[in-house]
Coordinates of C-alpha atoms and ligand atoms in Angstrom, one line a residue:
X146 CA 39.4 -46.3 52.0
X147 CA 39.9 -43.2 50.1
X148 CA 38.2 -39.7 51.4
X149 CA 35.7 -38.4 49.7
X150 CA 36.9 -34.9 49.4
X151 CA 39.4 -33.6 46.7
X152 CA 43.6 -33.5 47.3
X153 CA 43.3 -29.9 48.6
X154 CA 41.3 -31.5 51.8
X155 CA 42.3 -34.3 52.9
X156 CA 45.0 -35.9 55.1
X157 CA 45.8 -39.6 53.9
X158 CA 45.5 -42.2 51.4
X159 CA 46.8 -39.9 48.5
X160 CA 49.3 -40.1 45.7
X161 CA 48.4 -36.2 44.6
X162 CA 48.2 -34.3 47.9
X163 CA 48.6 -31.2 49.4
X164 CA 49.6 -31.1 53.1
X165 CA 47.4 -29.5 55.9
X166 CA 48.8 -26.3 57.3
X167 CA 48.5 -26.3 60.8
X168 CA 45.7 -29.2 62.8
X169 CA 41.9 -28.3 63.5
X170 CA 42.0 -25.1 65.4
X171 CA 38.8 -23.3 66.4
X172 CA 39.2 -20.2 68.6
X173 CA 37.2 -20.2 72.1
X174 CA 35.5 -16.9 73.2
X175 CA 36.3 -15.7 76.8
X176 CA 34.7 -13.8 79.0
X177 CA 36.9 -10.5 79.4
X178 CA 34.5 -9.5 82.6
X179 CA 36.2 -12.5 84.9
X180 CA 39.5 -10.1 84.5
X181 CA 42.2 -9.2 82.0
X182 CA 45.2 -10.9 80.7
X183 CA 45.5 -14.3 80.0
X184 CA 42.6 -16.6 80.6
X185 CA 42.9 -19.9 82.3
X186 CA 40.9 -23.2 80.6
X187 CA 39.7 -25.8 83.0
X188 CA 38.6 -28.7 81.4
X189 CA 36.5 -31.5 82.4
X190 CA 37.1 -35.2 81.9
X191 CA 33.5 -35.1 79.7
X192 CA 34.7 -32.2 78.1
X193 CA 32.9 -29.4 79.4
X194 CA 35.5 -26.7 79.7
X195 CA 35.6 -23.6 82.0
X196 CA 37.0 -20.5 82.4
X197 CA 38.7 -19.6 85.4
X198 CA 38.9 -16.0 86.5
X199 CA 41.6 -14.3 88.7
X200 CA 39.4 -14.0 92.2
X201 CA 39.1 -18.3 91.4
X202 CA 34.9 -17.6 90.4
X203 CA 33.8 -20.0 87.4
X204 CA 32.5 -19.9 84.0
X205 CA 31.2 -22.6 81.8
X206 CA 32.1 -21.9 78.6
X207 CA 30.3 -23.0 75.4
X208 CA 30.8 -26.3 74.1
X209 CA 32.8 -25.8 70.9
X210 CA 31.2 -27.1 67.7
X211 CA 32.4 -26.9 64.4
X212 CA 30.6 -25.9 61.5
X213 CA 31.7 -25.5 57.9
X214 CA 31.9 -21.7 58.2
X215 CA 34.7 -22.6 60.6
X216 CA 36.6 -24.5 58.6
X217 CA 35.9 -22.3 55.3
X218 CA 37.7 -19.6 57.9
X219 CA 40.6 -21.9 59.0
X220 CA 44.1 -21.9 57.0
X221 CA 44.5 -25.5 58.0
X222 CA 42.5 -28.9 56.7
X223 CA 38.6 -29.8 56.7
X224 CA 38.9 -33.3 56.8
X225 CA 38.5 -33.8 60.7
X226 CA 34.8 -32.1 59.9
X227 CA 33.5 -35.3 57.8
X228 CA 31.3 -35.9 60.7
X229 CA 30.3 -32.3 60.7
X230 CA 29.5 -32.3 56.8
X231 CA 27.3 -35.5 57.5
X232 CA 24.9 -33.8 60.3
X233 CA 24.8 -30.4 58.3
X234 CA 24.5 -31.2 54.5
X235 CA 23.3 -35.1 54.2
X236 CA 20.2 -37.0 53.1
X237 CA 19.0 -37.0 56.5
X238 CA 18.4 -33.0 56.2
X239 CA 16.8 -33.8 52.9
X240 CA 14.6 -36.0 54.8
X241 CA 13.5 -33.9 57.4
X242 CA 12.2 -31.4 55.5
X243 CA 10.0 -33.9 53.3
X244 CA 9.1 -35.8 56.5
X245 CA 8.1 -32.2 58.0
X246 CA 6.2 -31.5 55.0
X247 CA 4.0 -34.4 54.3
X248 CA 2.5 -33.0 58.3
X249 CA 1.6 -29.7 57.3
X250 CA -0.9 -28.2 55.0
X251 CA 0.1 -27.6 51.3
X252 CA 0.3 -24.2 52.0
X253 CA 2.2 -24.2 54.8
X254 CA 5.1 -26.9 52.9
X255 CA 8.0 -25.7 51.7
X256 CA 8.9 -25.8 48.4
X257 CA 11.5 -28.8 48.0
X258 CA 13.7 -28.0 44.7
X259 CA 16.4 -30.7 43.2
X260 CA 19.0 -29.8 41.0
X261 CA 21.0 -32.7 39.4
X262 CA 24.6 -32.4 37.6
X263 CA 25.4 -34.1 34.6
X264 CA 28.8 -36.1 36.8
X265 CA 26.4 -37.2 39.3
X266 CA 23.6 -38.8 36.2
X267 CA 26.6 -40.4 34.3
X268 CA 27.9 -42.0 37.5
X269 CA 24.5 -43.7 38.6
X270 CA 24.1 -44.5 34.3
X271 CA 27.2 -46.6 35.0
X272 CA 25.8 -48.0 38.1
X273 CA 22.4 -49.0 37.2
X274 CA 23.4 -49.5 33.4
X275 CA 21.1 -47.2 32.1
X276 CA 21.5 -44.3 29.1
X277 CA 22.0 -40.8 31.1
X278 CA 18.3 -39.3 29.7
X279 CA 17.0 -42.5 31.2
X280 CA 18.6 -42.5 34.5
X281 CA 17.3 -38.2 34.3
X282 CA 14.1 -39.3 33.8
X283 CA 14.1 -42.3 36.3
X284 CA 16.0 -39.9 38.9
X285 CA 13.2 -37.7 38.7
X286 CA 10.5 -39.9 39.3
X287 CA 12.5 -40.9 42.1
X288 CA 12.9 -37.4 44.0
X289 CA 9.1 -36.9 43.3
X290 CA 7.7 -39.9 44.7
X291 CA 10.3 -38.8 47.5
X292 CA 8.4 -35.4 47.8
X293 CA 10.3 -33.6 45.9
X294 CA 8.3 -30.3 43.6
X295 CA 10.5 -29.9 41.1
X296 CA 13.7 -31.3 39.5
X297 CA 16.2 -29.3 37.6
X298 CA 19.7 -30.3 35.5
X299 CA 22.6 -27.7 36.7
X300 CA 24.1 -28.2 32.9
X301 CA 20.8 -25.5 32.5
X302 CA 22.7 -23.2 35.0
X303 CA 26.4 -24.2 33.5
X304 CA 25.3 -22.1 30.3
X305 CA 25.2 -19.1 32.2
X306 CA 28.6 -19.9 34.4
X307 CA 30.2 -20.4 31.4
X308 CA 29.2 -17.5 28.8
X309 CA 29.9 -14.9 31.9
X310 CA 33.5 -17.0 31.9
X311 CA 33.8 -16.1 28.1
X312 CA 33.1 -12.3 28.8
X313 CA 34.6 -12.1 31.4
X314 CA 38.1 -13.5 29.7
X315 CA 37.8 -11.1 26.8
X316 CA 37.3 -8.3 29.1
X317 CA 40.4 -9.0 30.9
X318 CA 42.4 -10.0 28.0
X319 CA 41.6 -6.4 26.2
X320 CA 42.4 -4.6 29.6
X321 CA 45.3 -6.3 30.4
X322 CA 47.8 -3.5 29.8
X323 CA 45.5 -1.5 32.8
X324 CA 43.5 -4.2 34.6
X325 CA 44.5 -5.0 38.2
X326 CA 42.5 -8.5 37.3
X327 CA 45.5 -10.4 36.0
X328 CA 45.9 -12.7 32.9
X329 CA 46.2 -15.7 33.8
X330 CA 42.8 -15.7 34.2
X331 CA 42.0 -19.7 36.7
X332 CA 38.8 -21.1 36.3
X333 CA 37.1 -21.2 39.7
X334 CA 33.9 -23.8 39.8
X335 CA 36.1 -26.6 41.3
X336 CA 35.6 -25.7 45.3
X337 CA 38.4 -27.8 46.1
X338 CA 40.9 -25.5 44.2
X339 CA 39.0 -22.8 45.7
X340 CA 39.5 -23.7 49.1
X341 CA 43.4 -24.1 48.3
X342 CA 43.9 -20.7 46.4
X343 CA 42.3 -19.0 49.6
X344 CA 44.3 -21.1 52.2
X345 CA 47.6 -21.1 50.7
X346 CA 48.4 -18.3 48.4
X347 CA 45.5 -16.0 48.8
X348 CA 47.4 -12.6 47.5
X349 CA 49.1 -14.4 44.3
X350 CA 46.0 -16.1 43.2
X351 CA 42.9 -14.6 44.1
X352 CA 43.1 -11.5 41.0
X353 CA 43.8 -14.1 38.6
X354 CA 40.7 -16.2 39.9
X355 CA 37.4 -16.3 37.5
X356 CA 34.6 -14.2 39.3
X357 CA 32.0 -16.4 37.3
X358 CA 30.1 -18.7 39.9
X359 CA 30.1 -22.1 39.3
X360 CA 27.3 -24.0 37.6
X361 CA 26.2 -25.1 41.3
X362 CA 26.4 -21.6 42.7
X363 CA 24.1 -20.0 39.5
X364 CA 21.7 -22.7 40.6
X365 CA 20.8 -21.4 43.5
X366 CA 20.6 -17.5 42.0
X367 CA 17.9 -19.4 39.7
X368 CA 16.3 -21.0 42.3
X369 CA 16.1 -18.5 45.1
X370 CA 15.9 -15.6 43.1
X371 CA 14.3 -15.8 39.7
X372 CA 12.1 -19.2 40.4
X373 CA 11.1 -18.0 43.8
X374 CA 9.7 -14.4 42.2
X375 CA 7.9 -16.9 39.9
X376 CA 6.3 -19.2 42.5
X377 CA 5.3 -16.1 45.0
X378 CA 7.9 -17.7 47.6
X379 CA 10.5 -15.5 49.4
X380 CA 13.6 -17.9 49.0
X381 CA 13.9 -19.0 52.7
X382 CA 10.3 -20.9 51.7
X383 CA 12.4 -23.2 49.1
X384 CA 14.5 -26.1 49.9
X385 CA 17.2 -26.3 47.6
X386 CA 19.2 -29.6 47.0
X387 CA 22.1 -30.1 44.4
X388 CA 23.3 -33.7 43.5
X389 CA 26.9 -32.9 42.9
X390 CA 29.8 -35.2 42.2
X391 CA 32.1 -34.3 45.1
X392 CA 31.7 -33.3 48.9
X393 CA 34.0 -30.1 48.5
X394 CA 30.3 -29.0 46.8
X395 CA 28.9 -28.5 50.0
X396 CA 31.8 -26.5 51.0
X397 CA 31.0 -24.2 48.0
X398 CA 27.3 -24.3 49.2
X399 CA 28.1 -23.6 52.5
X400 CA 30.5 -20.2 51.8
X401 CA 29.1 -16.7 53.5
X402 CA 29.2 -15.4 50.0
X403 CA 25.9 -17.5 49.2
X404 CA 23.9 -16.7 52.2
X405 CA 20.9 -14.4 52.4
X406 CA 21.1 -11.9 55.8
X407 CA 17.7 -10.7 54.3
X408 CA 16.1 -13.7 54.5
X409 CA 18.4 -16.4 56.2
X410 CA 18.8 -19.0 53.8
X411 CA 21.2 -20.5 51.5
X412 CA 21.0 -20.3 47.6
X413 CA 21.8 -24.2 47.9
X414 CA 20.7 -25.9 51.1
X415 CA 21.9 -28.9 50.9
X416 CA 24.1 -31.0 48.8
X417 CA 24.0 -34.6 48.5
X418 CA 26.8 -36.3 46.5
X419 CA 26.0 -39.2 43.9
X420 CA 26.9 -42.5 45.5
X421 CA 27.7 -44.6 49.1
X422 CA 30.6 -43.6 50.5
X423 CA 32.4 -45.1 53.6
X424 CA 34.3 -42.1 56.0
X425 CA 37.2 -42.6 58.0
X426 CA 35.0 -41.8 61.0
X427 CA 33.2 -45.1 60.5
X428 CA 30.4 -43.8 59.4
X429 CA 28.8 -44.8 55.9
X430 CA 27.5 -41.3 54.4
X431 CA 24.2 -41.9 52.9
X432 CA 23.8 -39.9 49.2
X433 CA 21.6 -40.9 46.4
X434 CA 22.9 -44.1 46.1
X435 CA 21.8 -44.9 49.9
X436 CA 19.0 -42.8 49.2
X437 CA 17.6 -45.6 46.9
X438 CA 18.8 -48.7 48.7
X439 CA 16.2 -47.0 52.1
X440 CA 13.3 -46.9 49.7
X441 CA 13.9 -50.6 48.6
X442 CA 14.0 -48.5 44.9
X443 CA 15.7 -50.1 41.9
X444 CA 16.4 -46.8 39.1
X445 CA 15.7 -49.2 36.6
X446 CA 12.9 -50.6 37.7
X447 CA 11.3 -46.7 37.8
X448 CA 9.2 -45.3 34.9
X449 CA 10.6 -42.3 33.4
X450 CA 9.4 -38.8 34.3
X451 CA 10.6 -35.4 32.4
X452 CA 12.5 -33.1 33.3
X453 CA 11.4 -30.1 35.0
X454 CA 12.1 -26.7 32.9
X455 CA 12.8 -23.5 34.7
X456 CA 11.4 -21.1 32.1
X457 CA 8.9 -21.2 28.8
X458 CA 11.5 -22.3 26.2
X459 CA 13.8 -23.8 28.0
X460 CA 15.4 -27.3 26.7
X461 CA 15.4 -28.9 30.0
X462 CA 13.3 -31.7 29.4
X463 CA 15.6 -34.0 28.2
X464 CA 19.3 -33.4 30.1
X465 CA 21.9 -31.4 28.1
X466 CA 25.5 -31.3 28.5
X467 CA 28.2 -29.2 26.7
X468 CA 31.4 -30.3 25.1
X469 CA 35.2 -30.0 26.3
X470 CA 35.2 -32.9 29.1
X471 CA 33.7 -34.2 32.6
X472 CA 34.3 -30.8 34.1
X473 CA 32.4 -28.0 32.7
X474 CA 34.3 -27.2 29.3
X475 CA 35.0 -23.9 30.6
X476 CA 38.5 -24.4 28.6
X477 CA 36.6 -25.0 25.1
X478 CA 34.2 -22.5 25.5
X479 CA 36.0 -19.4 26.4
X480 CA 38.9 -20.6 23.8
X481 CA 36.6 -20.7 20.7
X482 CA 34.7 -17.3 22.0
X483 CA 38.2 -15.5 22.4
X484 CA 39.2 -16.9 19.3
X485 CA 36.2 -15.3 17.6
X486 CA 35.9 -12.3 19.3
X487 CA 39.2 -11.0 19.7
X488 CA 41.3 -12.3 16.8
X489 CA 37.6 -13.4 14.2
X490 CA 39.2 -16.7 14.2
X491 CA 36.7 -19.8 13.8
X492 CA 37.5 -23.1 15.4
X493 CA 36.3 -26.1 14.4
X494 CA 38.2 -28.3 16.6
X495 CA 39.9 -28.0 19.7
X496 CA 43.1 -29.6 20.1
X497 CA 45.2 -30.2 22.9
X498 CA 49.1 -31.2 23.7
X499 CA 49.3 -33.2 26.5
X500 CA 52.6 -31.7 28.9
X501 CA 53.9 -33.7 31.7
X502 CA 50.7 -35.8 31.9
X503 CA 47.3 -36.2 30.7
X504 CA 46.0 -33.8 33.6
X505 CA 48.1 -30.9 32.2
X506 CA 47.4 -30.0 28.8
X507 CA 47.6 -27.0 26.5
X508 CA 45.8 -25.3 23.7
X509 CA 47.1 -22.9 21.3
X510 CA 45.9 -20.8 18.5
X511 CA 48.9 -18.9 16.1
X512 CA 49.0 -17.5 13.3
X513 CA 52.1 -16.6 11.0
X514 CA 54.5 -18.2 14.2
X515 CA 52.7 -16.2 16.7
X516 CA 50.6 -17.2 20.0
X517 CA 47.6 -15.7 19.7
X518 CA 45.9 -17.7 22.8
X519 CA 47.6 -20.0 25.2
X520 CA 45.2 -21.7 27.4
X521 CA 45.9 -24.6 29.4
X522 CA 44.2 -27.6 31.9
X523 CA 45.8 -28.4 35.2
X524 CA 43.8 -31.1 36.8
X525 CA 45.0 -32.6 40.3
X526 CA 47.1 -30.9 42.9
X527 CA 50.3 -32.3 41.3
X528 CA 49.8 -30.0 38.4
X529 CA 48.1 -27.2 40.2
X530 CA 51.4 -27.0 42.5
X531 CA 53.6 -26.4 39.1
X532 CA 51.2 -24.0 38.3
X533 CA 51.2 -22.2 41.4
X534 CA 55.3 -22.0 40.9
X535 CA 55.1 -20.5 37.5
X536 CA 53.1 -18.0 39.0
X537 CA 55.2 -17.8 41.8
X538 CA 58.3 -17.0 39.3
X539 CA 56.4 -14.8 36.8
X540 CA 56.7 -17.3 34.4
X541 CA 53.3 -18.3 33.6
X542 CA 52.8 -18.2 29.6
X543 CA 49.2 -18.7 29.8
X544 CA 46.2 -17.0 29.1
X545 CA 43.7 -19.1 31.1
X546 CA 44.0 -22.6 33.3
X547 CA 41.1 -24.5 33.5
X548 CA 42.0 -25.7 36.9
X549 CA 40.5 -28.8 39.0
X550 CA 41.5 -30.6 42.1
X551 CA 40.4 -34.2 41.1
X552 CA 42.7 -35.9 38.7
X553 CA 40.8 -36.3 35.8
X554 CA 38.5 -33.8 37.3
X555 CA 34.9 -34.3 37.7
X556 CA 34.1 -37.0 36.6
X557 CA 36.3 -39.0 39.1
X558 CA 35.1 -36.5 42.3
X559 CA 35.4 -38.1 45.6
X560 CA 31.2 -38.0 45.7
X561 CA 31.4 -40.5 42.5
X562 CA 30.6 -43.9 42.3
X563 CA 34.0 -46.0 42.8
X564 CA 34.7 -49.9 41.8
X565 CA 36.7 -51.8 43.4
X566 CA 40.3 -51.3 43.2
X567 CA 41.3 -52.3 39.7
X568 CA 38.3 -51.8 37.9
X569 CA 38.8 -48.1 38.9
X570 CA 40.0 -47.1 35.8
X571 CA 37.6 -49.1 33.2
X572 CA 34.8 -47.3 35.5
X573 CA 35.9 -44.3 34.6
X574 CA 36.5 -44.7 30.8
X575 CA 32.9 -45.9 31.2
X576 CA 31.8 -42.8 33.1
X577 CA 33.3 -40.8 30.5
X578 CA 31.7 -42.2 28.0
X579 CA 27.8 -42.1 29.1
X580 CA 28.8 -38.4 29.8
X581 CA 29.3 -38.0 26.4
X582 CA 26.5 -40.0 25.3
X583 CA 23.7 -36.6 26.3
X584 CA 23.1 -34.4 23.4
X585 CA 25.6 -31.0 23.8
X586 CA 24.0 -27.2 23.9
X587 CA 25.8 -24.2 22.4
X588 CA 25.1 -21.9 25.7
X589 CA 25.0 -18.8 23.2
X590 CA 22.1 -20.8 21.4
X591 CA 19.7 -21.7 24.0
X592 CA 16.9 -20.1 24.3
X593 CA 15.4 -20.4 27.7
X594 CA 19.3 -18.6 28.6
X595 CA 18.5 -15.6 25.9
X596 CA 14.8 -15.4 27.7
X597 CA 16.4 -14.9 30.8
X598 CA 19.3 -12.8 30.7
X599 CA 16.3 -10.7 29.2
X600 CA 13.7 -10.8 31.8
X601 CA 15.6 -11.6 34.8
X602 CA 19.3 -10.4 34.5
X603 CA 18.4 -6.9 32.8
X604 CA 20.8 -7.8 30.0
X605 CA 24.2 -9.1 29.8
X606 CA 26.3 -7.0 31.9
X607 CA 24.0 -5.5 34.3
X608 CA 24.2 -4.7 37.8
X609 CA 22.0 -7.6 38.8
X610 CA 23.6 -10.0 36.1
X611 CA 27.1 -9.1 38.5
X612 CA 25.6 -9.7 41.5
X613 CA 23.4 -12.6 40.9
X614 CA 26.4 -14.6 38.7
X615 CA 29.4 -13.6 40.0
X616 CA 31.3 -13.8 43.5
X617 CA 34.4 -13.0 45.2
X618 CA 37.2 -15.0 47.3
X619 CA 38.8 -14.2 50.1
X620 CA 42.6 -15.0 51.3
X621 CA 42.3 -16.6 54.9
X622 CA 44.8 -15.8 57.0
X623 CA 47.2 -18.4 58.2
X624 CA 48.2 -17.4 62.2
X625 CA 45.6 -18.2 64.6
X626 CA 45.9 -15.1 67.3
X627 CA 44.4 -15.6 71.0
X628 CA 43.2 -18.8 72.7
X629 CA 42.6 -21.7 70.0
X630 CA 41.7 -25.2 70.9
X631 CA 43.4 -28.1 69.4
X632 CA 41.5 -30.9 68.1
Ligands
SF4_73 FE1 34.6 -31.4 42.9 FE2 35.1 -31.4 40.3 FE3 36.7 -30.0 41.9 FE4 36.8 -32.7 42.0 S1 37.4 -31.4 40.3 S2 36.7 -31.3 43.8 S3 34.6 -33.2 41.6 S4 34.5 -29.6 41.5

């Protein structure tokens, strides 16, 4: 059985893979009081471990526990945290906070928020052979008869991820000659990428990376920022829960960069992926898919319900998408804005050269014999690896890489519905397909975006726009120093 996490984190079963660096490590505190120098470990046959000081007196240590932060910390691989990932960010979490709701009073509830990508709605289309708006609507009659209060589509969010990706490109293309942001810039809403840039070659790729947060990550700004100012709530009284297409999302989710000292909580709290997955550890993670199958619920079978908008003239009623593919169309959009802004060139159409594959692709625009804009796809760790050694060598010719872990990127995450062996492919085609199927939005052209860069962001390029859109990464360092346990 296949892992559900992306190339970048996982250990077996893979023809486009990355190796771990080093096992599970997870450093153990001592207690410097019982003497200096090196510390001696007793351990238990249950496990309980002690530390032994130099006059022979005893100390039970803490029982080690690994949590996501840990392994976001850790050079080497996540996958032995599966079980972790279940306990921390699962539909049993969801559950407990609707089950805790429905015994308190309304006032006292908290507000339980859903936010549902446009990957995760194509892949249960496919399963329950319904038209994406349908399976929207039927999705979010589903989370409200759950107990859910509201239920938003992320591609609402993904306008905002990807015009601050278009600015953001120009910027550092015009600056170039001075900026200490390099050109290439790499896309950075694909967590699983992330997690590799940061393990493996932190220096060489973090200034090239995108500060734009991804469609998730804005999410949860609109959620726990601007939507909790709206509702009276401080953010730690919302419970917010994407539907996302891989588990490397809850990675993303779970990164210090998202979470609120002020107030304790997490811009997303929880991320469930789309469909059933089985884990190495035995266990069967229960997402949306399980989700239904506990409430006896057929998606079909449900009457529609709207979508839920997050301001006045916003379009999210009916789900919206954008063109340029599965994965965001970051590639498309920042193209045709560069295009336009730097060299007043209109496109029309995109098109690409496939290279070695159909995961690594180019675009170009010339004119009289000369590259203008060379942008490029890299999809799967394959391709990402020959990037990373034309970096490596300084002989990059790109522009901007749109890069993502998951061959064929999003639409095929490890959180997807998958068919059985064979039909693998024909799945996907399908997929593909229903994803194109939902009407596409101009992010430059939507209104409810326009409202709120006004009233919330104080304008494009403003201090709280930065803070509230953007992020930063951070190279983790490979050596372990001190005492380490190995798992
Ligand atoms: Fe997740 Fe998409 Fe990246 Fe795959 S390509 S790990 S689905 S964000």
């Amino acid at each position: 059985m296949a892992s559900p996490f992306s190339g970048a984190l996982q250990l077996t079963d893979l023809d486009d893979f990355i190796g771990p660096s080093q096992d599970c490590i997870k450093p153990v505190k001592v207690d410097k009081r019982l003497g200096s120098g090196v510390a001696k470990i007793h351990i238990e046959d249950d496990g309980s471990y002690f530390q032994v000081g130099h006059d022979g007196g005893t100390r039970k240590l803490e029982k080690a526990k690994i949590s996501l932060d840990d392994c976001l910390a850790c050079s080497g691989c996540v996958t032995s945290a599966e079980t972790v990932l279940i306990t921390q960010q699962s539909h049993e979490e969801l559950r407990k906070v609707l089950d805790a709701n429905k015994t308190v009073a309304p006032g006292q509830q908290r507000l339980v928020v859903i936010s549902v990508s446009p990957q995760s709605r194509a892949s249960l289309a496919a399963r329950f052979q319904l038209n994406p708006t349908d399976t929207a609507r039927k999705l979010t009659t589903f989370f409200k008869k759950l107990g859910a209060h509201y239920v938003f589509d992320t591609a609402f969010s993904r306008n905002f991820s990807l015009l601050e990706s278009q600015r953001e490109f120009v910027r550092r293309f015009r600056g170039q000659a001075d900026s200490k942001q390099a050109l290439p810039v790499l896309t950075s809403a694909c967590p699983g990428w992330i997690c590799y840039a940061e393990k493996t070659h932190g220096t060489l790729l973090i200034p090239h990376l995108s500060t734009a947060r991804s469609p998730q990550q804005v999410m949860g700004s609109l959620v726990k920022d601007f939507f909790a100012q709206q509702q009276r709530l401080t953010p730690d009284k919302i419970y917010h829960v994407t539907v996302m297409p891989c588990y490397d999302k809850k990675l993303e989710a779970s990164r210090p960069d998202f979470f609120s000292q002020e107030h304790q909580t997490r811009d997303v709290d929880c991320v469930v992926t789309t469909a059933e997955e089985h884990l190495r550890c035995g266990f069967i993670a229960g997402e949306v898919f399980k989700l239904l199958q506990e409430e006896g619920v057929l998606l079909s079978e449900l009457e529609p319900t709207p979508l839920d908008s997050l301001c006045s003239s916003g379009s999210a009623q009916e789900p919206t998408s954008h063109q340029g593919g599965g994965s965001g169309g970051y590639l498309e959009h920042v193209f045709r804005h560069a295009a336009q802004e730097l060299f007043g060139v209109h496109i029309t159409e995109v098109t690409y050269r496939p290279l070695r594959n159909k995961d690594f692709q180019e675009v170009t625009l010339e004119r009289e014999g000369q590259v203008l804009l060379h942008f490029a796809m890299a999809y799967g760790f394959r391709n990402i690896q020959n990037l990373v050694q034309k970096l490596k060598r300084g002989r990059c010719p790109y522009h901007y890489v749109e890069v993502m872990a998951c061959p064929a990127g999003c639409l095929n995450g490890g959180g997807q519905l998958k068919a059985p062996d064979t039909a693998d492919k024909e799945l996907l085609q399908h997929v593909e397909r229903l994803y194109s199927m939902v009407r596409t939005e101009v992010p430059e052209d939507v209104p409810g975006v326009q409202e709120l860069y006004k009233c919330w962001l104080q304008g494009e390029g403003s201090e709280q726009a930065g803070r509230l859109l953007h992020t930063s990464y951070h190279a983790v360092e490979k050596a372990t120093s001190g005492l380490s346990i190995r798992w």
